[in-house]
Amino acid sequence: MNANLAKAEVIFTSLNWNNVTADNILQQSLGSKEQHTLNNLELTPPSGIAAVLKTLLEKMIDNPINALINANYIGLIIFWGGIGLALRHASQSTKTMMNDLSYAISFIVRVIIRFAPLGIFGLVASILAETGFDELYKYAHLLVVLVSCMLIVALVINPLLAYLVMRKNPYQLVFTSLKESAIPAFFTRSSAANIPVNIEICKNITWMKIPILLQYR
């Protein structure tokens, strides 16, 4: 009896060991296969202007729902631009409703942007609680470099380009843009979320350039 029990225990232990070994081998082989696939993955740039134009055309005629999910702003602009052109012949009550809806969406976006600094403060507090001040020092170094580059572009390069085009003092426009647009853009870190703010600033001029140039930025 004892010999049979010992044999059964040896066989059971051997089976368990075989299962564990097989699982490990399977996991290792899958991991090696995935790693091999990642190593062989290469990004291919467009082959020419034809490929770029083809991609642009595909973005323009994309399904609006799919464009919204994939943040395809060109497709959204084309679709809603067509809707806007069609609504030119709508009744006055429909136009009033669309204007009210546009104002409501812009108001919600502005409220969310105003609360963005609180979210950033929460993220920083969470990082401090988990890692201490060491990570904050690294982030502060990155922040100094980032803000310095932004200030050079905003206060030197962009005004110089604007002066070369307008032959006028550009700093009044620069400071207005920094106050109304740059601060929300900096705290949200999203150019797309800042589009309504930019449109509100210059809704009477160059309103189409903002979303189009944003897509090619």
Coordinates of N, CA and C in Angstrom, one line a residue:
M1 N 0.8 -1.2 0.0 CA 0.0 0.0 0.0 C 0.9 1.3 0.0
N2 N 1.9 1.3 0.9 CA 2.7 2.4 1.0 C 3.5 2.6 -0.4
A3 N 3.9 1.5 -0.9 CA 4.6 1.6 -2.2 C 3.7 2.1 -3.3
N4 N 2.5 1.7 -3.3 CA 1.5 2.3 -4.3 C 1.3 3.7 -4.1
L5 N 1.1 4.2 -2.8 CA 0.9 5.6 -2.6 C 2.2 6.4 -3.0
A6 N 3.3 5.9 -2.7 CA 4.6 6.6 -3.1 C 4.7 6.7 -4.6
K7 N 4.3 5.6 -5.3 CA 4.3 5.6 -6.8 C 3.4 6.7 -7.3
A8 N 2.1 6.7 -6.7 CA 1.1 7.6 -7.2 C 1.6 9.1 -6.9
E9 N 2.2 9.3 -5.8 CA 2.7 10.6 -5.4 C 3.8 11.1 -6.4
V10 N 4.7 10.2 -6.8 CA 5.7 10.5 -7.7 C 5.2 10.8 -9.1
I11 N 4.2 10.0 -9.5 CA 3.5 10.3 -10.8 C 2.8 11.6 -10.8
F12 N 2.0 11.9 -9.7 CA 1.3 13.2 -9.6 C 2.2 14.4 -9.6
T13 N 3.3 14.2 -8.9 CA 4.3 15.3 -8.8 C 5.0 15.5 -10.2
S14 N 5.2 14.4 -10.9 CA 5.8 14.5 -12.2 C 4.9 15.2 -13.2
L15 N 3.6 14.8 -13.1 CA 2.6 15.5 -14.0 C 2.5 17.0 -13.7
N16 N 2.5 17.3 -12.5 CA 2.4 18.8 -12.1 C 3.7 19.5 -12.7
W17 N 4.8 18.9 -12.5 CA 6.1 19.5 -12.9 C 6.1 19.7 -14.5
N18 N 5.5 18.6 -15.1 CA 5.5 18.7 -16.6 C 4.5 19.8 -17.0
N19 N 3.4 20.0 -16.3 CA 2.4 21.0 -16.7 C 3.1 22.4 -16.5
V20 N 3.7 22.6 -15.3 CA 4.4 23.9 -15.1 C 5.4 24.2 -16.1
T21 N 6.2 23.1 -16.4 CA 7.3 23.3 -17.4 C 6.7 23.7 -18.8
A22 N 5.6 23.0 -19.2 CA 5.0 23.3 -20.4 C 4.4 24.7 -20.5
D23 N 3.8 25.1 -19.4 CA 3.3 26.5 -19.3 C 4.4 27.5 -19.4
N24 N 5.5 27.3 -18.7 CA 6.6 28.2 -18.8 C 7.2 28.3 -20.2
I25 N 7.3 27.1 -20.8 CA 7.9 27.1 -22.1 C 7.0 27.8 -23.1
L26 N 5.6 27.6 -22.9 CA 4.7 28.3 -23.8 C 4.7 29.8 -23.6
Q27 N 4.8 30.3 -22.3 CA 4.9 31.7 -22.1 C 6.1 32.3 -22.6
Q28 N 7.3 31.6 -22.5 CA 8.5 32.1 -23.0 C 8.5 32.1 -24.5
S29 N 7.9 31.1 -25.1 CA 7.9 31.1 -26.6 C 7.0 32.2 -27.1
L30 N 5.9 32.5 -26.4 CA 5.0 33.5 -26.9 C 5.7 34.9 -26.6
G31 N 6.3 35.0 -25.5 CA 7.0 36.3 -25.2 C 8.1 36.5 -26.2
S32 N 8.9 35.5 -26.6 CA 9.9 35.6 -27.6 C 9.3 36.0 -28.9
K33 N 8.2 35.4 -29.3 CA 7.5 35.7 -30.6 C 7.1 37.1 -30.6
E34 N 6.5 37.6 -29.5 CA 6.0 39.0 -29.5 C 7.2 39.9 -29.5
Q35 N 8.3 39.6 -28.8 CA 9.4 40.4 -28.9 C 10.1 40.5 -30.2
H36 N 10.0 39.3 -30.9 CA 10.6 39.2 -32.3 C 9.7 40.1 -33.2
T37 N 8.4 40.0 -33.0 CA 7.5 40.8 -33.8 C 7.8 42.3 -33.6
L38 N 8.0 42.7 -32.3 CA 8.2 44.1 -32.1 C 9.5 44.6 -32.6
N39 N 10.5 43.7 -32.6 CA 11.8 44.1 -33.1 C 11.8 44.2 -34.6
N40 N 10.9 43.4 -35.3 CA 10.8 43.5 -36.8 C 9.9 44.6 -37.2
L41 N 9.2 45.3 -36.2 CA 8.2 46.3 -36.6 C 9.0 47.6 -37.0
E42 N 8.7 48.1 -38.2 CA 9.4 49.3 -38.6 C 8.4 50.3 -39.1
L43 N 8.6 51.6 -38.9 CA 7.8 52.6 -39.4 C 8.2 53.0 -40.8
T44 N 7.3 53.0 -41.7 CA 7.6 53.3 -43.1 C 7.1 54.7 -43.4
P45 N 7.9 55.6 -43.8 CA 7.5 57.0 -44.2 C 6.7 56.9 -45.5
P46 N 5.9 58.0 -45.8 CA 5.3 58.0 -47.1 C 6.3 57.9 -48.3
S47 N 5.9 57.2 -49.3 CA 6.7 56.9 -50.4 C 6.9 58.2 -51.3
G48 N 5.9 59.1 -51.3 CA 5.9 60.3 -52.1 C 4.7 61.1 -51.9
I49 N 4.6 62.2 -52.7 CA 3.5 63.1 -52.6 C 2.2 62.4 -52.9
A50 N 2.2 61.4 -53.8 CA 0.9 60.7 -54.1 C 0.4 60.0 -52.8
A51 N 1.3 59.4 -52.0 CA 0.9 58.7 -50.8 C 0.3 59.7 -49.8
V52 N 0.9 60.9 -49.7 CA 0.4 61.9 -48.8 C -1.0 62.4 -49.2
L53 N -1.1 62.6 -50.5 CA -2.4 63.1 -51.0 C -3.5 62.0 -50.9
K54 N -3.1 60.7 -51.0 CA -4.1 59.6 -50.8 C -4.5 59.6 -49.4
T55 N -3.5 59.7 -48.4 CA -3.9 59.7 -47.0 C -4.8 60.9 -46.7
L56 N -4.5 62.0 -47.2 CA -5.3 63.2 -47.0 C -6.7 63.0 -47.5
L57 N -6.9 62.4 -48.7 CA -8.2 62.2 -49.2 C -9.0 61.2 -48.4
E58 N -8.3 60.2 -47.9 CA -8.9 59.2 -47.1 C -9.4 59.8 -45.8
K59 N -8.6 60.7 -45.2 CA -9.0 61.4 -44.0 C -10.2 62.3 -44.3
M60 N -10.3 63.0 -45.4 CA -11.4 63.9 -45.8 C -12.7 63.2 -45.9
I61 N -12.7 62.0 -46.5 CA -14.0 61.3 -46.7 C -14.2 60.2 -45.7
D62 N -13.6 60.3 -44.5 CA -13.7 59.3 -43.5 C -15.1 59.4 -42.9
N63 N -15.6 58.2 -42.3 CA -16.9 58.2 -41.6 C -16.8 59.2 -40.4
P64 N -17.8 60.1 -40.2 CA -17.6 61.0 -39.1 C -17.5 60.4 -37.7
I65 N -18.2 59.3 -37.5 CA -18.1 58.6 -36.2 C -16.7 58.0 -36.0
N66 N -16.2 57.4 -37.1 CA -14.8 56.9 -37.0 C -13.8 58.0 -36.9
A67 N -14.1 59.1 -37.6 CA -13.2 60.3 -37.5 C -13.2 60.9 -36.0
L68 N -14.3 60.9 -35.4 CA -14.4 61.3 -34.0 C -13.7 60.4 -33.1
I69 N -13.8 59.1 -33.3 CA -13.1 58.1 -32.4 C -11.6 58.2 -32.6
N70 N -11.1 58.4 -33.8 CA -9.7 58.4 -34.1 C -9.1 59.8 -34.1
A71 N -9.8 60.8 -33.7 CA -9.4 62.2 -33.7 C -8.9 62.7 -35.0
N72 N -9.7 62.3 -36.1 CA -9.4 62.8 -37.4 C -10.1 64.1 -37.6
Y73 N -9.4 65.2 -37.4 CA -10.0 66.5 -37.4 C -10.3 67.0 -38.8
I74 N -9.5 66.5 -39.8 CA -9.8 66.9 -41.2 C -11.1 66.4 -41.6
G75 N -11.4 65.1 -41.3 CA -12.7 64.5 -41.6 C -13.8 65.2 -40.9
L76 N -13.6 65.5 -39.6 CA -14.7 66.2 -38.9 C -14.9 67.6 -39.5
I77 N -13.9 68.3 -39.9 CA -14.1 69.6 -40.4 C -14.8 69.6 -41.7
I78 N -14.4 68.6 -42.6 CA -15.1 68.5 -43.9 C -16.6 68.1 -43.7
F79 N -16.9 67.2 -42.8 CA -18.2 66.7 -42.6 C -19.1 67.9 -42.0
W80 N -18.6 68.5 -40.9 CA -19.4 69.5 -40.3 C -19.4 70.8 -41.1
G81 N -18.4 71.0 -41.9 CA -18.4 72.1 -42.9 C -19.5 71.9 -43.9
G82 N -19.7 70.7 -44.4 CA -20.8 70.4 -45.3 C -22.1 70.6 -44.6
I83 N -22.2 70.2 -43.4 CA -23.5 70.4 -42.6 C -23.8 71.9 -42.5
G84 N -22.7 72.6 -42.2 CA -22.9 74.1 -42.0 C -23.3 74.7 -43.3
L85 N -22.8 74.3 -44.5 CA -23.2 74.9 -45.8 C -24.7 74.5 -46.1
A86 N -25.0 73.3 -45.7 CA -26.4 72.9 -45.9 C -27.4 73.6 -45.0
L87 N -26.9 74.0 -43.8 CA -27.8 74.7 -42.9 C -28.0 76.2 -43.2
R88 N -27.2 76.6 -44.3 CA -27.4 78.0 -44.7 C -28.9 78.2 -45.2
H89 N -29.5 77.2 -45.7 CA -30.8 77.3 -46.2 C -31.9 76.8 -45.2
A90 N -31.4 76.6 -44.0 CA -32.4 76.2 -42.9 C -33.2 77.4 -42.4
S91 N -34.2 77.1 -41.7 CA -35.1 78.1 -41.1 C -34.3 78.9 -40.0
Q92 N -34.8 80.0 -39.7 CA -34.2 80.9 -38.7 C -34.2 80.2 -37.3
S93 N -35.3 79.5 -37.0 CA -35.3 78.8 -35.7 C -34.2 77.7 -35.6
T94 N -34.0 77.0 -36.8 CA -32.9 76.0 -36.8 C -31.5 76.6 -36.6
K95 N -31.3 77.7 -37.2 CA -30.0 78.4 -37.1 C -29.9 78.9 -35.6
T96 N -30.9 79.4 -35.0 CA -30.9 79.9 -33.7 C -30.5 78.7 -32.7
M97 N -31.2 77.6 -33.0 CA -30.9 76.4 -32.2 C -29.4 75.9 -32.3
M98 N -28.9 75.9 -33.5 CA -27.5 75.5 -33.7 C -26.5 76.5 -33.0
N99 N -26.8 77.8 -33.1 CA -26.0 78.8 -32.4 C -26.0 78.6 -30.9
D100 N -27.2 78.3 -30.4 CA -27.3 78.1 -29.0 C -26.5 76.8 -28.6
L101 N -26.6 75.8 -29.4 CA -25.9 74.5 -29.1 C -24.4 74.8 -29.2
S102 N -23.9 75.5 -30.2 CA -22.5 75.9 -30.3 C -22.0 76.6 -29.0
Y103 N -22.8 77.6 -28.6 CA -22.5 78.3 -27.4 C -22.4 77.4 -26.2
A104 N -23.4 76.5 -26.1 CA -23.4 75.6 -24.9 C -22.1 74.7 -24.9
I105 N -21.7 74.2 -26.0 CA -20.5 73.3 -26.1 C -19.3 74.1 -25.8
S106 N -19.2 75.3 -26.3 CA -18.1 76.2 -26.0 C -18.0 76.5 -24.5
F107 N -19.2 76.7 -23.9 CA -19.2 77.1 -22.5 C -18.7 75.9 -21.6
I108 N -19.1 74.7 -22.0 CA -18.7 73.5 -21.3 C -17.2 73.3 -21.4
V109 N -16.7 73.5 -22.6 CA -15.2 73.4 -22.8 C -14.4 74.4 -22.0
R110 N -14.9 75.6 -22.0 CA -14.3 76.7 -21.2 C -14.3 76.3 -19.7
V111 N -15.4 75.7 -19.2 CA -15.5 75.4 -17.8 C -14.5 74.2 -17.5
I112 N -14.4 73.3 -18.4 CA -13.4 72.2 -18.2 C -12.0 72.7 -18.2
I113 N -11.7 73.6 -19.1 CA -10.3 74.2 -19.1 C -10.0 74.9 -17.9
R114 N -11.0 75.6 -17.3 CA -10.7 76.3 -16.0 C -10.4 75.4 -14.9
F115 N -10.9 74.2 -14.9 CA -10.7 73.2 -13.9 C -9.4 72.4 -14.1
A116 N -8.8 72.6 -15.3 CA -7.6 71.8 -15.6 C -6.5 71.9 -14.6
P117 N -6.2 73.2 -14.1 CA -5.1 73.3 -13.2 C -5.3 72.5 -11.9
L118 N -6.5 72.3 -11.5 CA -6.8 71.4 -10.3 C -6.4 70.0 -10.6
G119 N -6.7 69.5 -11.8 CA -6.3 68.1 -12.2 C -4.8 68.0 -12.2
I120 N -4.1 69.0 -12.7 CA -2.6 69.0 -12.7 C -2.1 69.0 -11.3
F121 N -2.7 69.8 -10.5 CA -2.3 69.8 -9.1 C -2.5 68.4 -8.4
G122 N -3.6 67.7 -8.7 CA -3.8 66.4 -8.2 C -2.8 65.4 -8.7
L123 N -2.4 65.5 -10.0 CA -1.4 64.6 -10.5 C 0.0 64.8 -9.9
V124 N 0.3 66.1 -9.7 CA 1.6 66.4 -9.0 C 1.6 65.9 -7.6
A125 N 0.5 66.1 -6.9 CA 0.4 65.6 -5.5 C 0.5 64.1 -5.4
S126 N -0.1 63.4 -6.4 CA 0.0 62.0 -6.4 C 1.4 61.5 -6.6
I127 N 2.1 62.1 -7.5 CA 3.5 61.8 -7.8 C 4.4 62.0 -6.6
L128 N 4.2 63.2 -5.9 CA 4.9 63.5 -4.7 C 4.7 62.4 -3.6
A129 N 3.4 62.0 -3.5 CA 3.1 61.0 -2.4 C 3.7 59.7 -2.7
E130 N 3.9 59.3 -4.0 CA 4.5 58.0 -4.3 C 6.0 58.0 -4.4
T131 N 6.6 59.0 -5.0 CA 8.0 59.0 -5.3 C 8.8 60.0 -4.5
G132 N 8.2 61.0 -3.9 CA 8.9 62.1 -3.2 C 9.3 63.2 -4.1
F133 N 10.3 64.0 -3.6 CA 10.7 65.2 -4.4 C 11.7 64.9 -5.5
D134 N 12.2 63.7 -5.5 CA 13.2 63.4 -6.6 C 12.6 63.5 -8.0
E135 N 11.5 62.9 -8.2 CA 10.8 63.0 -9.5 C 10.4 64.4 -9.8
L136 N 10.0 65.2 -8.7 CA 9.6 66.6 -9.0 C 10.8 67.4 -9.5
Y137 N 12.0 67.1 -9.0 CA 13.2 67.8 -9.5 C 13.4 67.6 -10.9
K138 N 13.2 66.3 -11.3 CA 13.4 66.0 -12.8 C 12.3 66.7 -13.6
Y139 N 11.1 66.7 -13.1 CA 10.0 67.4 -13.8 C 10.3 68.9 -13.9
A140 N 10.8 69.4 -12.8 CA 11.1 70.9 -12.8 C 12.1 71.2 -13.8
H141 N 13.1 70.4 -14.0 CA 14.2 70.6 -15.0 C 13.5 70.6 -16.4
L142 N 12.7 69.6 -16.6 CA 12.0 69.5 -17.9 C 11.1 70.7 -18.2
L143 N 10.4 71.1 -17.1 CA 9.5 72.2 -17.2 C 10.2 73.5 -17.6
V144 N 11.4 73.7 -17.0 CA 12.2 74.9 -17.3 C 12.6 75.0 -18.7
V145 N 13.1 73.8 -19.2 CA 13.5 73.7 -20.6 C 12.3 74.0 -21.6
L146 N 11.1 73.4 -21.2 CA 9.9 73.5 -22.1 C 9.4 74.9 -22.1
V147 N 9.3 75.5 -20.9 CA 8.8 76.9 -20.8 C 9.8 77.9 -21.5
S148 N 11.1 77.7 -21.4 CA 12.0 78.5 -22.0 C 11.9 78.5 -23.5
C149 N 11.8 77.3 -24.1 CA 11.6 77.2 -25.5 C 10.3 77.8 -26.0
M150 N 9.3 77.6 -25.2 CA 8.0 78.2 -25.6 C 8.1 79.8 -25.6
L151 N 8.7 80.3 -24.6 CA 8.8 81.8 -24.5 C 9.7 82.3 -25.6
I152 N 10.8 81.6 -26.0 CA 11.6 82.1 -27.1 C 10.8 82.1 -28.4
V153 N 10.0 81.0 -28.6 CA 9.2 81.0 -29.8 C 8.1 82.0 -29.8
A154 N 7.4 82.2 -28.6 CA 6.3 83.1 -28.5 C 6.7 84.6 -28.5
L155 N 7.8 84.9 -27.9 CA 8.2 86.3 -27.7 C 9.3 86.8 -28.7
V156 N 9.9 85.9 -29.4 CA 11.0 86.3 -30.3 C 10.7 85.8 -31.7
I157 N 10.6 84.5 -31.9 CA 10.5 84.0 -33.3 C 9.2 84.4 -33.9
N158 N 8.0 84.1 -33.2 CA 6.7 84.4 -33.8 C 6.5 85.9 -34.1
P159 N 6.9 86.8 -33.1 CA 6.8 88.2 -33.4 C 7.6 88.7 -34.6
L160 N 8.8 88.1 -34.7 CA 9.7 88.5 -35.8 C 9.0 88.1 -37.1
L161 N 8.5 86.9 -37.2 CA 7.8 86.4 -38.4 C 6.6 87.3 -38.7
A162 N 5.8 87.7 -37.6 CA 4.7 88.5 -37.8 C 5.0 89.9 -38.3
Y163 N 6.1 90.4 -37.8 CA 6.6 91.7 -38.2 C 7.0 91.7 -39.7
L164 N 7.7 90.7 -40.1 CA 8.2 90.6 -41.5 C 7.0 90.5 -42.4
V165 N 5.8 90.0 -42.0 CA 4.7 89.9 -42.9 C 3.8 91.2 -42.8
M166 N 3.6 91.7 -41.5 CA 2.7 92.8 -41.4 C 3.3 94.2 -41.4
R167 N 4.6 94.2 -41.1 CA 5.4 95.5 -40.9 C 4.7 96.4 -39.9
K168 N 4.2 95.7 -38.8 CA 3.6 96.5 -37.7 C 4.1 95.8 -36.4
N169 N 3.9 96.5 -35.3 CA 4.3 96.0 -34.0 C 3.4 94.8 -33.7
P170 N 3.9 93.6 -33.5 CA 3.0 92.4 -33.3 C 2.8 92.1 -31.9
Y171 N 3.4 92.8 -30.9 CA 3.4 92.4 -29.5 C 2.0 92.6 -28.9
Q172 N 1.2 93.5 -29.4 CA -0.1 93.6 -28.8 C -0.9 92.4 -29.1
L173 N -0.8 91.9 -30.4 CA -1.5 90.6 -30.7 C -0.9 89.4 -30.0
V174 N 0.5 89.5 -29.8 CA 1.1 88.4 -29.1 C 0.7 88.3 -27.6
F175 N 0.6 89.4 -26.9 CA 0.2 89.4 -25.5 C -1.2 89.0 -25.4
T176 N -2.1 89.4 -26.3 CA -3.5 88.9 -26.3 C -3.6 87.4 -26.5
S177 N -2.8 86.9 -27.4 CA -2.8 85.5 -27.7 C -2.3 84.7 -26.5
L178 N -1.2 85.2 -25.8 CA -0.7 84.5 -24.7 C -1.7 84.5 -23.5
K179 N -2.4 85.6 -23.3 CA -3.3 85.7 -22.2 C -4.5 84.8 -22.4
E180 N -5.1 84.9 -23.7 CA -6.4 84.2 -23.9 C -6.2 82.8 -24.4
S181 N -5.1 82.5 -25.1 CA -5.0 81.1 -25.7 C -3.8 80.3 -25.1
A182 N -2.7 80.9 -24.9 CA -1.5 80.2 -24.5 C -1.6 79.5 -23.2
I183 N -2.2 80.2 -22.2 CA -2.4 79.7 -20.9 C -3.3 78.5 -20.8
P184 N -4.5 78.5 -21.4 CA -5.3 77.3 -21.5 C -4.6 76.1 -22.2
A185 N -3.9 76.5 -23.3 CA -3.2 75.4 -24.1 C -2.1 74.8 -23.3
F186 N -1.4 75.6 -22.5 CA -0.3 75.1 -21.7 C -0.8 74.1 -20.6
F187 N -1.9 74.5 -20.0 CA -2.3 73.6 -18.9 C -3.1 72.4 -19.4
T188 N -3.8 72.5 -20.5 CA -4.5 71.3 -21.0 C -3.6 70.4 -21.8
R189 N -2.5 71.0 -22.3 CA -1.5 70.2 -23.2 C -2.2 69.5 -24.3
S190 N -3.2 70.2 -24.9 CA -4.0 69.7 -26.0 C -4.3 70.8 -26.9
S191 N -3.8 70.7 -28.1 CA -4.1 71.7 -29.1 C -5.6 71.6 -29.6
A192 N -6.1 70.3 -29.6 CA -7.5 70.1 -30.1 C -8.4 70.7 -29.1
A193 N -8.2 70.6 -27.8 CA -9.1 71.1 -26.8 C -9.0 72.7 -26.8
N194 N -8.0 73.2 -27.3 CA -7.8 74.7 -27.3 C -8.4 75.3 -28.6
I195 N -8.9 74.5 -29.5 CA -9.5 75.1 -30.8 C -10.6 76.0 -30.5
P196 N -11.6 75.7 -29.6 CA -12.7 76.6 -29.3 C -12.2 77.9 -28.8
V197 N -11.2 77.9 -28.0 CA -10.7 79.2 -27.4 C -10.1 80.0 -28.5
N198 N -9.3 79.4 -29.4 CA -8.8 80.2 -30.5 C -9.8 80.7 -31.5
I199 N -10.8 79.9 -31.7 CA -11.9 80.4 -32.6 C -12.7 81.5 -32.0
E200 N -12.8 81.5 -30.6 CA -13.5 82.6 -30.0 C -12.7 83.8 -30.1
I201 N -11.4 83.7 -30.0 CA -10.5 84.9 -30.1 C -10.6 85.6 -31.5
C202 N -10.6 84.8 -32.5 CA -10.5 85.3 -33.9 C -11.6 84.7 -34.7
K203 N -12.9 84.7 -34.2 CA -13.9 84.1 -35.0 C -14.3 84.9 -36.2
N204 N -13.9 86.1 -36.3 CA -14.2 86.9 -37.5 C -13.2 86.9 -38.5
I205 N -12.0 86.3 -38.2 CA -10.9 86.3 -39.2 C -10.2 85.0 -39.2
T206 N -9.8 84.5 -40.3 CA -9.0 83.3 -40.5 C -9.5 82.1 -39.7
W207 N -10.8 82.0 -39.6 CA -11.4 81.0 -38.7 C -11.2 79.5 -39.2
M208 N -10.9 79.4 -40.6 CA -10.7 78.1 -41.1 C -9.3 77.6 -41.0
K209 N -8.3 78.5 -40.8 CA -6.9 78.1 -40.7 C -6.6 77.4 -39.4
I210 N -7.3 77.7 -38.4 CA -6.9 77.2 -37.1 C -7.0 75.7 -37.1
P211 N -8.2 75.1 -37.4 CA -8.2 73.6 -37.3 C -7.4 72.9 -38.4
I212 N -7.3 73.6 -39.6 CA -6.6 72.9 -40.7 C -5.1 72.9 -40.4
L213 N -4.5 74.0 -40.0 CA -3.1 74.0 -39.6 C -2.8 73.2 -38.4
L214 N -3.8 73.0 -37.5 CA -3.6 72.2 -36.3 C -3.3 70.8 -36.8
Q215 N -4.1 70.3 -37.8 CA -3.9 68.9 -38.2 C -2.6 68.6 -38.8
Y216 N -2.0 69.6 -39.5 CA -0.6 69.5 -40.1 C 0.5 69.9 -39.2
R217 N 0.2 70.2 -38.0 CA 1.2 70.7 -37.0 C 2.2 69.7 -36.7

